[in-house]
Amino acid sequence: MGLNRSQFNKIRNIIDQRKLRNQQNHYQRKETVYGLFPELKTMDQRIAALSSGATRKIIENPTDKDRIMSVLKSEIQEISAKKSALLEANGYPEDYLKPIYDCALCEDTGYVDGERCRCLINEILKFSYGQSNLAHIMQEENFDTFDLTYYSDQSPDSNQESPREIASLNYKTCYDFAVNFGKEYNNLILYGQAGLGKTFLCNSIAKEVLDRGFSVIYLTAFQLFRLIETYRFHNGDDQVSYEDIQALHDCDLLIIDDLGTEVNNAFTTSELFSIINNRLLTEKPIVISTNLDPKGWTQHYSDRIVSRIIGHYLSLGFVGSDIRVQKKFR
């Protein structure tokens, strides 16, 4: 999943606290009705005694297990029916004394037959959505809502593809990258002028990858380098943890939006190279969006960075008219 031990323990703690809360509520219910109707406590004690007795009988005579269990089941059903009738007669639901679970599938353990239950997976997804910094926009910007009609279907000349054809191919490449994530190793760099859908497709990739159970961290270039700078030089109050920085290297997918808008200096160049190189060595994918074209990459970044991008990233160029402007006047 790409979560470190500390992050996973936080999620497990949510499940454990949920289970503890339900156990406490169950105990309080029993204490309340036992005080009002002592015969209910006697019935539960009788069920416990019957179960214990059946276990002893099976140990003494294992070949008679089926008959013993059949008798036990019949006796428990009879007592349970009396319990339900007493509860209902006094205004309580018949299942009032049954254990309480948020997730009946795993009984709040987080696992079913040794596999992660859907409730635990959902908590991991919720955590990952928050970590990705995209929770508020991914419902609007995803592969299902990408609109090719914002791109012209007119080619500049007969030898060139139209902006719509280019956008369609870029969409397919991004979609394939997302749906095959974890099966194939690739990196992407989306480049072109502002307002052509690069960030939209980055958001779409993030949502699809998150929904498939992988961890994603999404940062603008400014946020990325501010995070690292704070950790390195201004972290007196521990605003940024070691785990926050390590996650940039360990998360399943790192998305860097608007690369090239950050202050370009020796520090940012060094840190960018470190992230790109380390993730290449461990085959942890990166998706980059930038307004810089390939010529601009060579002007802004070192040969070491550009060489790795050209050699290990699929480059997707975008052309067309600013979609934000089109939306404003549609």
Coordinates of C-alpha atoms in Angstrom, one line a residue, residues 8 24 83 111 189 202 220 225-226 242 279 313:
F8 CA -0.8 2.1 9.2
Q24 CA -18.2 -0.7 26.0
K83 CA -34.7 -13.6 26.0
Y111 CA -9.8 -8.8 8.7
I189 CA 5.5 14.3 -17.6
C202 CA -3.1 14.6 -12.8
T220 CA 2.5 21.6 -6.3
F225 CA 10.0 22.5 -1.9
R226 CA 8.5 24.5 0.9
Y242 CA 10.8 12.7 9.1
R279 CA 12.3 6.9 -7.0
Y313 CA 9.4 9.4 -18.6

